[in-house]
PDB file of C-alpha atoms in Angstrom:
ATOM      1  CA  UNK A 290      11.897   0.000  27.166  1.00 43.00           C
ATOM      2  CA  UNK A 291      10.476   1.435  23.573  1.00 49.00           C
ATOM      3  CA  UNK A 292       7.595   3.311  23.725  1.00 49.00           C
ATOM      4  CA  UNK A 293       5.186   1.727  21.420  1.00 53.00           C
ATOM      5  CA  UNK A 294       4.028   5.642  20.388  1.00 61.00           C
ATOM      6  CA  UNK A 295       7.066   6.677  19.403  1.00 74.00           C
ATOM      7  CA  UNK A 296       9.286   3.993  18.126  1.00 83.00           C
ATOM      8  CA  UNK A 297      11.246   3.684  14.470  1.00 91.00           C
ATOM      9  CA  UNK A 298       9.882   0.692  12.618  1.00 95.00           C
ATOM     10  CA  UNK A 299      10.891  -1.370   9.665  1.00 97.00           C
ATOM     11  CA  UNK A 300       8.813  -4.171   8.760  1.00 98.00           C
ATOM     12  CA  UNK A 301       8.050  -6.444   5.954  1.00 98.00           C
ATOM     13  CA  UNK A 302       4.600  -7.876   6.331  1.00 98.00           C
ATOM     14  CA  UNK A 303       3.245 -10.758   4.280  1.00 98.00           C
ATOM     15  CA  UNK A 304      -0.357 -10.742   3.408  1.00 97.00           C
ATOM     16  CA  UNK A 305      -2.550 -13.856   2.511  1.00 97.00           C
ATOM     17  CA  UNK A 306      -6.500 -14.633   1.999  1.00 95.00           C
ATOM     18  CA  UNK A 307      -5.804 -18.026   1.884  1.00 95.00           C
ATOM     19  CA  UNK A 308      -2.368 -19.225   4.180  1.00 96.00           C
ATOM     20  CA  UNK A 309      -2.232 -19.227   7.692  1.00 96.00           C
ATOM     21  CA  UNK A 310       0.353 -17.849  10.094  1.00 97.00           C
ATOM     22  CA  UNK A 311       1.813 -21.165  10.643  1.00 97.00           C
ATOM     23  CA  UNK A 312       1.655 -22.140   6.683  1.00 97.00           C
ATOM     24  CA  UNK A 313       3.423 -19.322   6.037  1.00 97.00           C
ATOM     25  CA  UNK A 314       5.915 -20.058   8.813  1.00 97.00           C
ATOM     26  CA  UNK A 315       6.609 -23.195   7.748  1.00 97.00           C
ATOM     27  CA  UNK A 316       6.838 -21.739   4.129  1.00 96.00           C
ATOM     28  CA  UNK A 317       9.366 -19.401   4.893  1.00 96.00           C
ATOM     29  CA  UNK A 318      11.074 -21.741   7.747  1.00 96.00           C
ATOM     30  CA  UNK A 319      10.814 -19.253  10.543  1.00 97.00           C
ATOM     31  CA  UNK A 320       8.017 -17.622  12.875  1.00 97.00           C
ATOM     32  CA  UNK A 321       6.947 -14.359  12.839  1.00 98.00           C
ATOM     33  CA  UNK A 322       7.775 -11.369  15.171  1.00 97.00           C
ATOM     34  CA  UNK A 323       4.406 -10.301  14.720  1.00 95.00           C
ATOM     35  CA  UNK A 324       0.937 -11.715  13.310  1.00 95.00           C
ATOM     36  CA  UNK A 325      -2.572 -11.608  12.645  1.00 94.00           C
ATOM     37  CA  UNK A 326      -4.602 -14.127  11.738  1.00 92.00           C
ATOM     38  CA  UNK A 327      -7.839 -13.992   9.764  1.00 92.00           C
ATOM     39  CA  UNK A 328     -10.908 -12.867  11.522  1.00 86.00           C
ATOM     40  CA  UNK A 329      -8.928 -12.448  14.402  1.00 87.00           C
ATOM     41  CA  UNK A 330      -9.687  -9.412  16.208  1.00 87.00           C
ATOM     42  CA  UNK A 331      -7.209  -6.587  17.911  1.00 82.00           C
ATOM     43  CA  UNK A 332      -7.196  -6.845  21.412  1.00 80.00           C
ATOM     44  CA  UNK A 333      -8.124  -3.929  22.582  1.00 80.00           C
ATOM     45  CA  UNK A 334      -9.728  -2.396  19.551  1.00 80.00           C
ATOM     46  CA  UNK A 335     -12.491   0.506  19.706  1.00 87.00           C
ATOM     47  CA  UNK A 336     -14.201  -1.070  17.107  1.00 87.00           C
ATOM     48  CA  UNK A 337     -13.833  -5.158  16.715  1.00 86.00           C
ATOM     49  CA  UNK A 338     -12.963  -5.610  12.957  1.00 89.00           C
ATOM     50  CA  UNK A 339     -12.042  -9.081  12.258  1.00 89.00           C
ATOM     51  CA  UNK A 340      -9.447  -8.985   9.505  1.00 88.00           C
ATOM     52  CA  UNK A 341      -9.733  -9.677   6.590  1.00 93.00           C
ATOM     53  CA  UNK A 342      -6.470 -11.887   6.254  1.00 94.00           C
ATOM     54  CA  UNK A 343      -3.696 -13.388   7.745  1.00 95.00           C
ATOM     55  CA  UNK A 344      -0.711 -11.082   7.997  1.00 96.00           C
ATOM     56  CA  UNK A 345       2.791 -12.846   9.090  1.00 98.00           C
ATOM     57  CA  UNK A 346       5.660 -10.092   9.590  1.00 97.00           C
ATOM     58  CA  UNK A 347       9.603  -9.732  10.344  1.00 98.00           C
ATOM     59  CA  UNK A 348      10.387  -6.044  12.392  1.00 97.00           C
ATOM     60  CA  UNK A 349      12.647  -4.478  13.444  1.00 97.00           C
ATOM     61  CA  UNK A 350      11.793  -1.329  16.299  1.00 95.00           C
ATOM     62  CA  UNK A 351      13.986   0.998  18.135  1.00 91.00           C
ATOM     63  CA  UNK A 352      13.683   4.711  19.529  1.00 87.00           C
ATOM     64  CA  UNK A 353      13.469   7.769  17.852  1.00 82.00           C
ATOM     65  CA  UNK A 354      17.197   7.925  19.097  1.00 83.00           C
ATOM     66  CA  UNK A 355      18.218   4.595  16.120  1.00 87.00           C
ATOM     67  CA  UNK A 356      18.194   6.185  12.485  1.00 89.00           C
ATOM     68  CA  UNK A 357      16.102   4.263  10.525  1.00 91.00           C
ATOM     69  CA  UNK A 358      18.516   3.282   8.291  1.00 92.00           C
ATOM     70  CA  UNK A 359      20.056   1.067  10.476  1.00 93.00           C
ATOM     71  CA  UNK A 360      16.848  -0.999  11.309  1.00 95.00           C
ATOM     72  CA  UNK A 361      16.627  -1.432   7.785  1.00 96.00           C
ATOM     73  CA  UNK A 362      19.960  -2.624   7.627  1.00 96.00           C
ATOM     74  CA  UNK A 363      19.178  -4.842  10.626  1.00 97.00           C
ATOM     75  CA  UNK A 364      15.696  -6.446   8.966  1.00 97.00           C
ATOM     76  CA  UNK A 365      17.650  -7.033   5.539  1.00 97.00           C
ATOM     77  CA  UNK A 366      20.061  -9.038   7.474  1.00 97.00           C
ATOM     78  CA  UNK A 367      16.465 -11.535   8.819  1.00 97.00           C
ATOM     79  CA  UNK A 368      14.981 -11.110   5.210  1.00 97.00           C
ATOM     80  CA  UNK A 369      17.516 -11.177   2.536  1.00 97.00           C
ATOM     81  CA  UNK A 370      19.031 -14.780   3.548  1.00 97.00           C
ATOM     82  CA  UNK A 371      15.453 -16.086   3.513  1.00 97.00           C
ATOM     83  CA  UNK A 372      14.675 -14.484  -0.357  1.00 96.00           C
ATOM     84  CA  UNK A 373      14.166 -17.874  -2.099  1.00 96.00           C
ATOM     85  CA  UNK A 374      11.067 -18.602   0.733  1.00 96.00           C
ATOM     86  CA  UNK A 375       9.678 -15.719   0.161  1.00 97.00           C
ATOM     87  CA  UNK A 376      10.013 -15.804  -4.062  1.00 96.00           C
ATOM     88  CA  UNK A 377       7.940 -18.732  -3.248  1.00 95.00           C
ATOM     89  CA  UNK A 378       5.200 -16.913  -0.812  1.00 97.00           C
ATOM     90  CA  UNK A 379       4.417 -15.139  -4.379  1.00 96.00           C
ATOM     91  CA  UNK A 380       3.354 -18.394  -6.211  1.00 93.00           C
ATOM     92  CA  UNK A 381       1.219 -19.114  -3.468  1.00 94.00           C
ATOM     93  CA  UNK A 382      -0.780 -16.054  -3.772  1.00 95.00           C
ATOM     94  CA  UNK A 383       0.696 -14.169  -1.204  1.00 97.00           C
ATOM     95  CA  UNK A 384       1.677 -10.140  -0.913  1.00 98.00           C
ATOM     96  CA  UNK A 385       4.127  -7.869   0.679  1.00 98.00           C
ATOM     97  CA  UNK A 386       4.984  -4.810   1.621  1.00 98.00           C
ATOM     98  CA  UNK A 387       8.100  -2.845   3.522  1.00 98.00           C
ATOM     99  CA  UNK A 388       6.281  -0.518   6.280  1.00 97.00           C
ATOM    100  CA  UNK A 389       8.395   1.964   7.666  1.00 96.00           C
ATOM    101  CA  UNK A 390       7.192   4.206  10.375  1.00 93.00           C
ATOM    102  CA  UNK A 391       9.439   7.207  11.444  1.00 89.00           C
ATOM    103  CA  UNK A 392       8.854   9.935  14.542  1.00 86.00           C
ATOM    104  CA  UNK A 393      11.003  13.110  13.218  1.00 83.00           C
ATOM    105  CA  UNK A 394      11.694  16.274  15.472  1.00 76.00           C
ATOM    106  CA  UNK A 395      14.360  18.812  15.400  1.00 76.00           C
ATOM    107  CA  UNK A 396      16.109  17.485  18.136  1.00 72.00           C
ATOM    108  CA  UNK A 397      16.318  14.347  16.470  1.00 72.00           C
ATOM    109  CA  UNK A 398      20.181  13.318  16.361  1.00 71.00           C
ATOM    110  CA  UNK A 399      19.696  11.116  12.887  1.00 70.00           C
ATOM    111  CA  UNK A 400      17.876  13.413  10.346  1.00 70.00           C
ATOM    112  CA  UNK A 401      14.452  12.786   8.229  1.00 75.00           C
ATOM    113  CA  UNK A 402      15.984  10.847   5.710  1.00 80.00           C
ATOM    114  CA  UNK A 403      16.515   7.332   5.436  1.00 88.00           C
ATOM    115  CA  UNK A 404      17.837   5.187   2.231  1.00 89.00           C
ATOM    116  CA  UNK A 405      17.448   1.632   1.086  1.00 92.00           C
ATOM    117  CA  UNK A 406      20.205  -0.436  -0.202  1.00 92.00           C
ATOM    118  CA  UNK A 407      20.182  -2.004  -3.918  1.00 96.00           C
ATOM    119  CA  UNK A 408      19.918  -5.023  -2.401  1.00 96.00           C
ATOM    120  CA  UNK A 409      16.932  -4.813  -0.456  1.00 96.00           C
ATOM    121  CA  UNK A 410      15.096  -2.947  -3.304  1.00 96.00           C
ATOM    122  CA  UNK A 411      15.794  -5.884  -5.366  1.00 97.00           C
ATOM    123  CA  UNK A 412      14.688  -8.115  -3.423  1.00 97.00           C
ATOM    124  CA  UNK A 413      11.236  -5.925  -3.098  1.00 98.00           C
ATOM    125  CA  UNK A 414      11.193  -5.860  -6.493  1.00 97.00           C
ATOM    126  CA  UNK A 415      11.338  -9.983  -6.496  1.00 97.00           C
ATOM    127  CA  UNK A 416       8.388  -9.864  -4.453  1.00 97.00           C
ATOM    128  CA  UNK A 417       6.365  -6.856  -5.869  1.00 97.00           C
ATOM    129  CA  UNK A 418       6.439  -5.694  -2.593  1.00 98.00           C
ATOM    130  CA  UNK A 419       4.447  -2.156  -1.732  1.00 98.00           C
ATOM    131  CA  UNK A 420       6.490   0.230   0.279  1.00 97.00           C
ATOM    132  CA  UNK A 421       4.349   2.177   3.223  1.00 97.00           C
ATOM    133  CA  UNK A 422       6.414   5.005   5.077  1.00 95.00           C
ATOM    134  CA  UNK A 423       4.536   7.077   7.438  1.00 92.00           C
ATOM    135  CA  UNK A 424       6.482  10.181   9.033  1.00 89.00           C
ATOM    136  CA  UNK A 425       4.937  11.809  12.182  1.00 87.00           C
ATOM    137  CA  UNK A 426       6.690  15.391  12.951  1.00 85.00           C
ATOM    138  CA  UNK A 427       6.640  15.788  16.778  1.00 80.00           C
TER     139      UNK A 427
END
C-alpha cells in the first residue's frame, strides 16, 4: 500500500468553469482517476471550500522507491493516445496542467531529477498546459 504522504505523483488535471466531470469524460472518452466537481466539497476538509470548478484528472502514484520519470512515462502512455480529445477540451474552454509531486531524501535510490520526453512537452504545449512540481526534502 502507498502512503498517501509520501507518494511520487504525475498527474494531468483538466480544469473547467463550465463542463462537468462526466462532459468531460465523455469528451475525452474515458473516466477519470480522480475528480472534483464544482462546489463540491473535500471530505474531510478543515475548512469546507466548495470549489470553484470541476477538475477531471489522469495519475499516476507510486513510492518514493519509483523515479518519477517512470510515472511520467507511464501517464504519457494514458494521455498521449488520447491528444486529439484533449486538443478539443481547449475549444471548449477548458485548462490543464502536469502536477508532479516528488518526496526526495538522501537515501533515495532514484535521484532529485526527473526529465520529460519531447513528446509529452509537445503535447503540453498543444494544450497550453501549466506545469506544477512540488519537491518535499525529507
Amino acid at each position: 500500500m502507498i502512503n498517501s504522504e509520501r507518494t511520487r505523483t504525475a498527474a494531468l488535471v483538466v480544469v473547467s468553469h463550465v463542463l462537468s466531470v462526466d462532459d468531460i469524460s465523455d469528451l475525452v472518452g474515458c473516466g477519470p482517476d480522480r475528480s472534483r466537481s464544482k462546489g463540491s466539497v473535500r471530505s474531510g476538509a478543515v475548512v469546507p471550500i466548495p470549489a470553484k470548478e470541476t477538475s477531471w484528472e489522469l495519475c499516476e502514484q507510486a513510492d518514493r522507491s519509483v523515479p518519477l520519470s517512470n510515472l511520467l512515462d507511464r501517464l504519457s502512455e494514458k494521455v498521449l493516445p488520447l491528444r486529439g480529445s484533449f486538443v478539443g477540451l481547449v475549444d471548449a474552454g477548458c485548462a490543464f496542467k502536469l502536477t508532479l509531486v516528488q518526496w526526495i531524501s538522501e537515501a533515495d535510490p532514484s535521484g532529485p531529477g526527473f526529465w520529460l520526453d519531447a513528446d509529452l512537452l509537445k503535447f503540453l504545449a498543444e494544450v497550453g498546459a501549466s506545469v506544477d512540481v512540488d519537491q518535499y526534502v525529507v
